[in-house]
PDB file of C-alpha atoms and ligand atoms in Angstrom:
ATOM      1  CA  MET A 140      98.999  90.589 102.137  1.00  0.00           C
ATOM      2  CA  ILE A 141     100.109  93.571 104.188  1.00  0.00           C
ATOM      3  CA  GLU A 142     100.846  93.326 107.898  1.00  0.00           C
ATOM      4  CA  PHE A 143     101.848  96.072 110.351  1.00  0.00           C
ATOM      5  CA  LYS A 144     103.050  94.953 113.786  1.00  0.00           C
ATOM      6  CA  HIS A 145     103.654  97.634 116.431  1.00  0.00           C
ATOM      7  CA  VAL A 146     104.675 100.095 113.740  1.00  0.00           C
ATOM      8  CA  SER A 147     105.568 103.652 114.683  1.00  0.00           C
ATOM      9  CA  LYS A 148     107.140 106.436 112.645  1.00  0.00           C
ATOM     10  CA  LYS A 149     108.775 109.424 114.246  1.00  0.00           C
ATOM     11  CA  TYR A 150     110.252 111.938 111.807  1.00  0.00           C
ATOM     12  CA  ALA A 151     113.520 113.783 112.465  1.00  0.00           C
ATOM     13  CA  ASN A 152     111.498 116.772 113.694  1.00  0.00           C
ATOM     14  CA  GLN A 153     110.170 114.504 116.514  1.00  0.00           C
ATOM     15  CA  ILE A 154     106.636 114.387 115.091  1.00  0.00           C
ATOM     16  CA  THR A 155     105.161 110.919 115.603  1.00  0.00           C
ATOM     17  CA  ALA A 156     103.139 110.555 112.410  1.00  0.00           C
ATOM     18  CA  VAL A 157     102.194 106.909 113.015  1.00  0.00           C
ATOM     19  CA  ASP A 158     101.900 105.493 116.524  1.00  0.00           C
ATOM     20  CA  ASN A 159     101.754 101.752 117.116  1.00  0.00           C
ATOM     21  CA  PHE A 160      99.791 100.480 114.121  1.00  0.00           C
ATOM     22  CA  ASN A 161      98.723  96.831 114.277  1.00  0.00           C
ATOM     23  CA  LEU A 162      96.718  95.667 111.315  1.00  0.00           C
ATOM     24  CA  LYS A 163      96.446  93.242 108.447  1.00  0.00           C
ATOM     25  CA  ILE A 164      95.166  93.781 104.941  1.00  0.00           C
ATOM     26  CA  GLN A 165      94.388  90.533 103.127  1.00  0.00           C
ATOM     27  CA  GLN A 166      94.978  89.905  99.436  1.00  0.00           C
ATOM     28  CA  GLY A 167      92.001  91.170  97.446  1.00  0.00           C
ATOM     29  CA  GLU A 168      90.723  93.690  99.999  1.00  0.00           C
ATOM     30  CA  PHE A 169      89.731  97.266  99.163  1.00  0.00           C
ATOM     31  CA  VAL A 170      90.703  99.634 101.952  1.00  0.00           C
ATOM     32  CA  TYR A 171      90.188 103.367 102.410  1.00  0.00           C
ATOM     33  CA  VAL A 172      92.557 105.279 104.641  1.00  0.00           C
ATOM     34  CA  ILE A 173      90.814 108.405 105.903  1.00  0.00           C
ATOM     35  CA  GLY A 174      91.428 111.116 108.474  1.00  0.00           C
ATOM     36  CA  PRO A 175      92.152 114.854 108.680  1.00  0.00           C
ATOM     37  CA  SER A 176      95.135 116.548 107.084  1.00  0.00           C
ATOM     38  CA  GLY A 177      98.306 115.668 108.985  1.00  0.00           C
ATOM     39  CA  ALA A 178      96.726 112.535 110.502  1.00  0.00           C
ATOM     40  CA  GLY A 179      99.421 110.232 109.134  1.00  0.00           C
ATOM     41  CA  LYS A 180      97.716 108.734 106.060  1.00  0.00           C
ATOM     42  CA  SER A 181     100.550 109.357 103.614  1.00  0.00           C
ATOM     43  CA  THR A 182     103.154 108.260 106.149  1.00  0.00           C
ATOM     44  CA  PHE A 183     101.252 104.993 106.657  1.00  0.00           C
ATOM     45  CA  ILE A 184     101.011 104.462 102.907  1.00  0.00           C
ATOM     46  CA  LYS A 185     104.647 105.423 102.228  1.00  0.00           C
ATOM     47  CA  MET A 186     105.823 102.795 104.704  1.00  0.00           C
ATOM     48  CA  MET A 187     103.940 100.145 102.689  1.00  0.00           C
ATOM     49  CA  TYR A 188     106.155 100.710  99.672  1.00  0.00           C
ATOM     50  CA  ARG A 189     109.190 101.557 101.766  1.00  0.00           C
ATOM     51  CA  GLU A 190     109.400 105.151 100.777  1.00  0.00           C
ATOM     52  CA  GLU A 191     109.613 105.724 104.553  1.00  0.00           C
ATOM     53  CA  LYS A 192     111.061 103.327 107.108  1.00  0.00           C
ATOM     54  CA  PRO A 193     109.348 102.755 110.430  1.00  0.00           C
ATOM     55  CA  THR A 194     111.129 103.868 113.603  1.00  0.00           C
ATOM     56  CA  LEU A 195     109.768 100.831 115.404  1.00  0.00           C
ATOM     57  CA  GLY A 196     107.940  97.651 114.460  1.00  0.00           C
ATOM     58  CA  GLN A 197     107.679  95.217 111.581  1.00  0.00           C
ATOM     59  CA  ILE A 198     106.010  95.535 108.201  1.00  0.00           C
ATOM     60  CA  LYS A 199     105.405  92.584 105.945  1.00  0.00           C
ATOM     61  CA  VAL A 200     104.207  93.091 102.365  1.00  0.00           C
ATOM     62  CA  ASN A 201     103.681  89.911 100.357  1.00  0.00           C
ATOM     63  CA  GLU A 202     106.751  87.802 101.126  1.00  0.00           C
ATOM     64  CA  TYR A 203     108.959  90.794 102.011  1.00  0.00           C
ATOM     65  CA  GLU A 204     109.851  91.733 105.582  1.00  0.00           C
ATOM     66  CA  LEU A 205     110.525  95.402 105.010  1.00  0.00           C
ATOM     67  CA  GLU A 206     112.797  95.973 108.006  1.00  0.00           C
ATOM     68  CA  LYS A 207     115.138  93.308 106.649  1.00  0.00           C
ATOM     69  CA  ILE A 208     114.976  94.038 102.943  1.00  0.00           C
ATOM     70  CA  LYS A 209     118.282  95.004 101.322  1.00  0.00           C
ATOM     71  CA  ASN A 210     118.383  98.172  99.234  1.00  0.00           C
ATOM     72  CA  SER A 211     119.297  96.072  96.198  1.00  0.00           C
ATOM     73  CA  LYS A 212     116.029  94.108  96.583  1.00  0.00           C
ATOM     74  CA  ILE A 213     113.744  97.159  96.794  1.00  0.00           C
ATOM     75  CA  PRO A 214     113.208  97.485  93.025  1.00  0.00           C
ATOM     76  CA  PHE A 215     112.118  93.827  92.898  1.00  0.00           C
ATOM     77  CA  PHE A 216     109.786  94.364  95.832  1.00  0.00           C
ATOM     78  CA  ARG A 217     108.262  97.471  94.206  1.00  0.00           C
ATOM     79  CA  ARG A 218     107.519  95.524  91.011  1.00  0.00           C
ATOM     80  CA  GLU A 219     104.801  93.735  92.943  1.00  0.00           C
ATOM     81  CA  LEU A 220     103.156  97.080  93.672  1.00  0.00           C
ATOM     82  CA  GLY A 221     101.368  99.700  91.640  1.00  0.00           C
ATOM     83  CA  ILE A 222     101.567 103.216  93.028  1.00  0.00           C
ATOM     84  CA  VAL A 223      99.333 106.130  92.055  1.00  0.00           C
ATOM     85  CA  PHE A 224     100.002 109.673  93.250  1.00  0.00           C
ATOM     86  CA  GLN A 225      97.651 112.622  93.506  1.00  0.00           C
ATOM     87  CA  ASP A 226      99.850 114.703  91.209  1.00  0.00           C
ATOM     88  CA  PHE A 227     100.136 111.879  88.619  1.00  0.00           C
ATOM     89  CA  LYS A 228     103.932 112.126  88.159  1.00  0.00           C
ATOM     90  CA  LEU A 229     103.753 111.460  84.415  1.00  0.00           C
ATOM     91  CA  LEU A 230     106.819 112.116  82.270  1.00  0.00           C
ATOM     92  CA  SER A 231     105.976 115.205  80.203  1.00  0.00           C
ATOM     93  CA  LYS A 232     108.302 114.446  77.284  1.00  0.00           C
ATOM     94  CA  LEU A 233     106.819 110.998  76.688  1.00  0.00           C
ATOM     95  CA  THR A 234     103.464 110.183  75.111  1.00  0.00           C
ATOM     96  CA  VAL A 235     100.728 108.385  77.013  1.00  0.00           C
ATOM     97  CA  PHE A 236     101.734 105.103  75.387  1.00  0.00           C
ATOM     98  CA  GLU A 237     105.427 105.687  76.176  1.00  0.00           C
ATOM     99  CA  ASN A 238     104.697 106.638  79.799  1.00  0.00           C
ATOM    100  CA  ILE A 239     103.074 103.262  80.345  1.00  0.00           C
ATOM    101  CA  ALA A 240     105.558 101.298  78.246  1.00  0.00           C
ATOM    102  CA  TYR A 241     108.452 102.903  80.121  1.00  0.00           C
ATOM    103  CA  ALA A 242     107.353 101.248  83.354  1.00  0.00           C
ATOM    104  CA  LEU A 243     107.426  97.864  81.612  1.00  0.00           C
ATOM    105  CA  GLN A 244     110.683  98.217  79.715  1.00  0.00           C
ATOM    106  CA  VAL A 245     112.724  97.641  82.853  1.00  0.00           C
ATOM    107  CA  ILE A 246     111.186  94.242  83.437  1.00  0.00           C
ATOM    108  CA  GLU A 247     109.807  93.040  80.122  1.00  0.00           C
ATOM    109  CA  LYS A 248     112.141  93.071  77.161  1.00  0.00           C
ATOM    110  CA  ASP A 249     109.799  91.822  74.450  1.00  0.00           C
ATOM    111  CA  PRO A 250     108.380  94.894  72.648  1.00  0.00           C
ATOM    112  CA  VAL A 251     105.433  92.914  71.272  1.00  0.00           C
ATOM    113  CA  GLU A 252     104.414  91.883  74.788  1.00  0.00           C
ATOM    114  CA  ILE A 253     104.871  95.460  76.035  1.00  0.00           C
ATOM    115  CA  LYS A 254     102.652  96.798  73.268  1.00  0.00           C
ATOM    116  CA  LYS A 255      99.980  94.233  74.119  1.00  0.00           C
ATOM    117  CA  ARG A 256     100.069  95.122  77.805  1.00  0.00           C
ATOM    118  CA  VAL A 257      99.950  98.883  77.177  1.00  0.00           C
ATOM    119  CA  ASN A 258      97.000  98.536  74.818  1.00  0.00           C
ATOM    120  CA  HIS A 259      95.211  96.316  77.317  1.00  0.00           C
ATOM    121  CA  VAL A 260      95.503  98.810  80.184  1.00  0.00           C
ATOM    122  CA  LEU A 261      94.681 101.768  77.918  1.00  0.00           C
ATOM    123  CA  LYS A 262      91.470  99.968  77.017  1.00  0.00           C
ATOM    124  CA  LEU A 263      90.716  99.377  80.691  1.00  0.00           C
ATOM    125  CA  VAL A 264      90.979 103.107  81.477  1.00  0.00           C
ATOM    126  CA  LYS A 265      89.235 104.040  78.198  1.00  0.00           C
ATOM    127  CA  LEU A 266      92.118 105.989  76.706  1.00  0.00           C
ATOM    128  CA  VAL A 267      93.040 104.000  73.603  1.00  0.00           C
ATOM    129  CA  SER A 268      92.510 107.076  71.433  1.00  0.00           C
ATOM    130  CA  LYS A 269      94.973 109.133  73.520  1.00  0.00           C
ATOM    131  CA  GLY A 270      98.005 106.869  73.198  1.00  0.00           C
ATOM    132  CA  ALA A 271      99.949 109.342  71.052  1.00  0.00           C
ATOM    133  CA  ALA A 272      99.034 112.399  73.155  1.00  0.00           C
ATOM    134  CA  PHE A 273     101.396 114.043  75.617  1.00  0.00           C
ATOM    135  CA  PRO A 274     100.352 114.466  79.258  1.00  0.00           C
ATOM    136  CA  ALA A 275      99.992 118.257  78.890  1.00  0.00           C
ATOM    137  CA  GLU A 276      97.339 117.652  76.218  1.00  0.00           C
ATOM    138  CA  LEU A 277      95.119 115.715  78.637  1.00  0.00           C
ATOM    139  CA  SER A 278      92.583 116.729  81.266  1.00  0.00           C
ATOM    140  CA  GLY A 279      93.304 116.019  84.927  1.00  0.00           C
ATOM    141  CA  GLY A 280      91.004 113.007  84.941  1.00  0.00           C
ATOM    142  CA  GLU A 281      92.657 111.625  81.819  1.00  0.00           C
ATOM    143  CA  GLN A 282      96.117 112.111  83.323  1.00  0.00           C
ATOM    144  CA  GLN A 283      95.024 110.283  86.439  1.00  0.00           C
ATOM    145  CA  ARG A 284      93.736 107.408  84.297  1.00  0.00           C
ATOM    146  CA  VAL A 285      97.124 107.228  82.567  1.00  0.00           C
ATOM    147  CA  ALA A 286      98.777 107.111  85.992  1.00  0.00           C
ATOM    148  CA  ILE A 287      96.494 104.235  86.973  1.00  0.00           C
ATOM    149  CA  ALA A 288      97.139 102.429  83.691  1.00  0.00           C
ATOM    150  CA  ARG A 289     100.854 102.772  84.291  1.00  0.00           C
ATOM    151  CA  ALA A 290     100.533 101.503  87.850  1.00  0.00           C
ATOM    152  CA  ILE A 291      98.616  98.382  86.840  1.00  0.00           C
ATOM    153  CA  ALA A 292     100.469  97.592  83.593  1.00  0.00           C
ATOM    154  CA  ASN A 293     102.746  95.236  85.466  1.00  0.00           C
ATOM    155  CA  LYS A 294      99.824  93.344  87.059  1.00  0.00           C
ATOM    156  CA  PRO A 295     100.712  94.334  90.626  1.00  0.00           C
ATOM    157  CA  SER A 296      99.251  92.343  93.500  1.00  0.00           C
ATOM    158  CA  ILE A 297      98.699  95.584  95.434  1.00  0.00           C
ATOM    159  CA  LEU A 298      97.641  98.996  94.144  1.00  0.00           C
ATOM    160  CA  ILE A 299      98.484 101.846  96.501  1.00  0.00           C
ATOM    161  CA  ALA A 300      96.902 105.211  95.796  1.00  0.00           C
ATOM    162  CA  ASP A 301      97.352 108.409  97.795  1.00  0.00           C
ATOM    163  CA  GLU A 302      94.351 110.640  97.040  1.00  0.00           C
ATOM    164  CA  PRO A 303      93.830 109.442  93.473  1.00  0.00           C
ATOM    165  CA  THR A 304      90.666 111.533  93.136  1.00  0.00           C
ATOM    166  CA  GLY A 305      92.080 114.566  94.931  1.00  0.00           C
ATOM    167  CA  ASN A 306      92.017 117.156  92.164  1.00  0.00           C
ATOM    168  CA  LEU A 307      89.120 115.797  90.160  1.00  0.00           C
ATOM    169  CA  ASP A 308      85.494 116.826  89.781  1.00  0.00           C
ATOM    170  CA  PRO A 309      82.908 114.452  91.309  1.00  0.00           C
ATOM    171  CA  GLU A 310      81.960 112.778  88.051  1.00  0.00           C
ATOM    172  CA  THR A 311      85.565 112.139  87.033  1.00  0.00           C
ATOM    173  CA  ALA A 312      86.327 110.881  90.546  1.00  0.00           C
ATOM    174  CA  GLU A 313      83.508 108.342  90.201  1.00  0.00           C
ATOM    175  CA  GLY A 314      84.969 107.169  86.898  1.00  0.00           C
ATOM    176  CA  ILE A 315      88.329 106.630  88.612  1.00  0.00           C
ATOM    177  CA  MET A 316      86.601 104.686  91.409  1.00  0.00           C
ATOM    178  CA  LYS A 317      84.884 102.407  88.909  1.00  0.00           C
ATOM    179  CA  ILE A 318      88.275 101.593  87.403  1.00  0.00           C
ATOM    180  CA  LEU A 319      89.785 100.892  90.832  1.00  0.00           C
ATOM    181  CA  GLU A 320      86.855  98.623  91.713  1.00  0.00           C
ATOM    182  CA  LYS A 321      87.253  96.738  88.459  1.00  0.00           C
ATOM    183  CA  ILE A 322      90.935  96.180  89.191  1.00  0.00           C
ATOM    184  CA  ASN A 323      90.042  95.077  92.722  1.00  0.00           C
ATOM    185  CA  ILE A 324      87.423  92.599  91.506  1.00  0.00           C
ATOM    186  CA  GLN A 325      90.124  91.046  89.327  1.00  0.00           C
ATOM    187  CA  GLY A 326      92.057  90.261  92.524  1.00  0.00           C
ATOM    188  CA  THR A 327      94.303  93.258  93.154  1.00  0.00           C
ATOM    189  CA  THR A 328      94.405  94.610  96.702  1.00  0.00           C
ATOM    190  CA  VAL A 329      93.611  98.346  96.695  1.00  0.00           C
ATOM    191  CA  VAL A 330      94.716 100.700  99.463  1.00  0.00           C
ATOM    192  CA  MET A 331      93.580 104.261  98.935  1.00  0.00           C
ATOM    193  CA  ALA A 332      93.984 107.385 101.080  1.00  0.00           C
ATOM    194  CA  THR A 333      91.195 109.867 100.514  1.00  0.00           C
ATOM    195  CA  HIS A 334      89.421 112.967 101.829  1.00  0.00           C
ATOM    196  CA  ASN A 335      86.466 112.301  99.551  1.00  0.00           C
ATOM    197  CA  SER A 336      83.472 111.545 101.800  1.00  0.00           C
ATOM    198  CA  HIS A 337      81.124 111.123  98.870  1.00  0.00           C
ATOM    199  CA  ILE A 338      83.277 108.389  97.337  1.00  0.00           C
ATOM    200  CA  VAL A 339      83.717 106.570 100.662  1.00  0.00           C
ATOM    201  CA  ASN A 340      79.958 106.606 101.291  1.00  0.00           C
ATOM    202  CA  GLU A 341      78.975 105.609  97.783  1.00  0.00           C
ATOM    203  CA  PHE A 342      81.492 102.838  97.156  1.00  0.00           C
ATOM    204  CA  ARG A 343      81.493 101.010 100.499  1.00  0.00           C
ATOM    205  CA  HIS A 344      84.663  99.260 101.616  1.00  0.00           C
ATOM    206  CA  ARG A 345      86.771  98.769 104.706  1.00  0.00           C
ATOM    207  CA  VAL A 346      87.642 102.083 106.348  1.00  0.00           C
ATOM    208  CA  ILE A 347      90.785 102.655 108.387  1.00  0.00           C
ATOM    209  CA  GLU A 348      90.425 106.033 110.075  1.00  0.00           C
ATOM    210  CA  ILE A 349      93.522 107.751 111.405  1.00  0.00           C
ATOM    211  CA  GLU A 350      93.689 110.726 113.711  1.00  0.00           C
ATOM    212  CA  ASN A 351      96.853 112.229 115.092  1.00  0.00           C
ATOM    213  CA  GLY A 352      98.887 109.114 114.239  1.00  0.00           C
ATOM    214  CA  HIS A 353      96.416 106.663 115.793  1.00  0.00           C
ATOM    215  CA  VAL A 354      94.008 104.234 114.171  1.00  0.00           C
ATOM    216  CA  ILE A 355      90.708 105.349 115.689  1.00  0.00           C
ATOM    217  CA  ARG A 356      88.455 103.108 113.579  1.00  0.00           C
ATOM    218  CA  ASP A 357      88.806 100.013 111.413  1.00  0.00           C
ATOM    219  CA  GLN A 358      85.466  99.033 109.985  1.00  0.00           C
ATOM    220  CA  ASP A 359      84.223  96.852 107.133  1.00  0.00           C
ATOM    221  CA  GLU A 360      81.824  98.534 104.702  1.00  0.00           C
ATOM    222  CA  GLY A 361      82.399 101.737 106.658  1.00  0.00           C
ATOM    223  CA  SER A 362      81.019 105.181 105.959  1.00  0.00           C
ATOM    224  CA  PHE A 363      83.047 108.385 106.064  1.00  0.00           C
ATOM    225  CA  PHE A 364      81.735 109.441 109.467  1.00  0.00           C
ATOM    226  CA  GLN A 365      81.602 106.771 112.116  1.00  0.00           C
ATOM    227  CA  ASP A 366      78.185 107.693 113.494  1.00  0.00           C
ATOM    228  CA  GLU A 367      76.505 107.615 110.082  1.00  0.00           C
ATOM    229  CA  ALA A 368      74.162 104.694 109.464  1.00  0.00           C
ATOM    230  CA  SER A 369      76.327 102.224 107.594  1.00  0.00           C
ATOM    231  CA  ASN A 370      73.608 100.098 106.075  1.00  0.00           C
ATOM    232  CA  PHE A 371      72.085 102.139 103.281  1.00  0.00           C
TER     233      PHE A 371
HETATM  234  N1  ATP B 608     109.132 114.155 105.759  1.00  0.00           N
HETATM  235  C1  ATP B 608     108.584 114.607 106.892  1.00  0.00           C
HETATM  236  N2  ATP B 608     109.350 115.144 107.862  1.00  0.00           N
HETATM  237  C2  ATP B 608     108.808 115.578 108.995  1.00  0.00           C
HETATM  238  N3  ATP B 608     107.511 115.547 109.296  1.00  0.00           N
HETATM  239  C3  ATP B 608     106.690 115.030 108.375  1.00  0.00           C
HETATM  240  C4  ATP B 608     107.175 114.531 107.133  1.00  0.00           C
HETATM  241  N4  ATP B 608     106.128 114.074 106.408  1.00  0.00           N
HETATM  242  C5  ATP B 608     105.054 114.270 107.170  1.00  0.00           C
HETATM  243  N5  ATP B 608     105.370 114.834 108.357  1.00  0.00           N
HETATM  244  C6  ATP B 608     104.447 115.153 109.460  1.00  0.00           C
HETATM  245  O1  ATP B 608     103.829 113.950 109.872  1.00  0.00           O
HETATM  246  C7  ATP B 608     102.442 114.153 110.122  1.00  0.00           C
HETATM  247  C8  ATP B 608     101.626 113.238 109.223  1.00  0.00           C
HETATM  248  O2  ATP B 608     101.810 113.645 107.875  1.00  0.00           O
HETATM  249  P1  ATP B 608     101.154 112.867 106.653  1.00  0.00           P
HETATM  250  O3  ATP B 608     101.705 113.448 105.422  1.00  0.00           O
HETATM  251  O4  ATP B 608     101.322 111.422 106.865  1.00  0.00           O
HETATM  252  O5  ATP B 608      99.624 113.273 106.844  1.00  0.00           O
HETATM  253  P2  ATP B 608      98.360 113.007 105.890  1.00  0.00           P
HETATM  254  O6  ATP B 608      97.337 112.350 106.730  1.00  0.00           O
HETATM  255  O7  ATP B 608      98.779 112.328 104.664  1.00  0.00           O
HETATM  256  O8  ATP B 608      97.877 114.494 105.582  1.00  0.00           O
HETATM  257  P3  ATP B 608      97.193 115.087 104.225  1.00  0.00           P
HETATM  258  O9  ATP B 608      95.757 114.701 104.298  1.00  0.00           O
HETATM  259  O10 ATP B 608      97.371 116.569 104.384  1.00  0.00           O
HETATM  260  O11 ATP B 608      97.906 114.523 103.051  1.00  0.00           O
HETATM  261  C9  ATP B 608     102.183 115.642 109.918  1.00  0.00           C
HETATM  262  O12 ATP B 608     102.271 116.272 111.176  1.00  0.00           O
HETATM  263  C10 ATP B 608     103.321 116.074 109.025  1.00  0.00           C
HETATM  264  O13 ATP B 608     103.639 117.410 109.238  1.00  0.00           O
HETATM  265 MG1   MG B 609      98.789 112.849 102.639  1.00  0.00          MG
END
């Protein structure tokens, strides 16, 4: 569960990127965050995993009240989350298998269990055959699937993705969406910022639309544009 209460974020340059957000995302929901460039999508998402702190207001994620959380507790808090970035952030000197295992080594000591988990998520993203490859040897879509596998290896309750289909062709983007939906159906909350109107219209979910730091729409089964018929 994610809850924002009167949350605002003003950066040091005095830009108010997020202005008085009040919303709840329940466990198991799939939520798109849409809006033009500079609207505040990434700022909103970064506050969920405490990459940014709000200037005002309260944020609760699972059992953590983020304005009260001690720095020493942040790594424990983040273990409940999976985070996927547009630019993948894979470690270039490690293989696909090692990139995923690395995320688990901090929390799971048993190498047999780690191997099992890595193979399981590689199967889920259909990359078993690429385990020994290095990131530079993969296509963009494959790298993004590794990033997703890494994010979910630890069975997070929430998967947060900032433009996970951003640099991908339409077909590859659809493949990524199918994986995210599968993860969601298994119970993981998915929060995803996107500019991809095709994806939002094809795979219908809740839409939170942001403009200029304000939530201007919050709609179940929403389409990319508010005035579009939402029942096809
Ligand atoms: N670290 C920062 N310091 C100062 N201003 C920032 C910072 N990060 C973002 N901003 C500003 O806050 C506003 C919202 O930015 P944000 O990155 O949240 O937008 P976005 O909706 O994710 O845009 P995009 O679609 O381009 O990724 C913008 O005006 C941006 O310039
Ligand atoms: Mg952004």
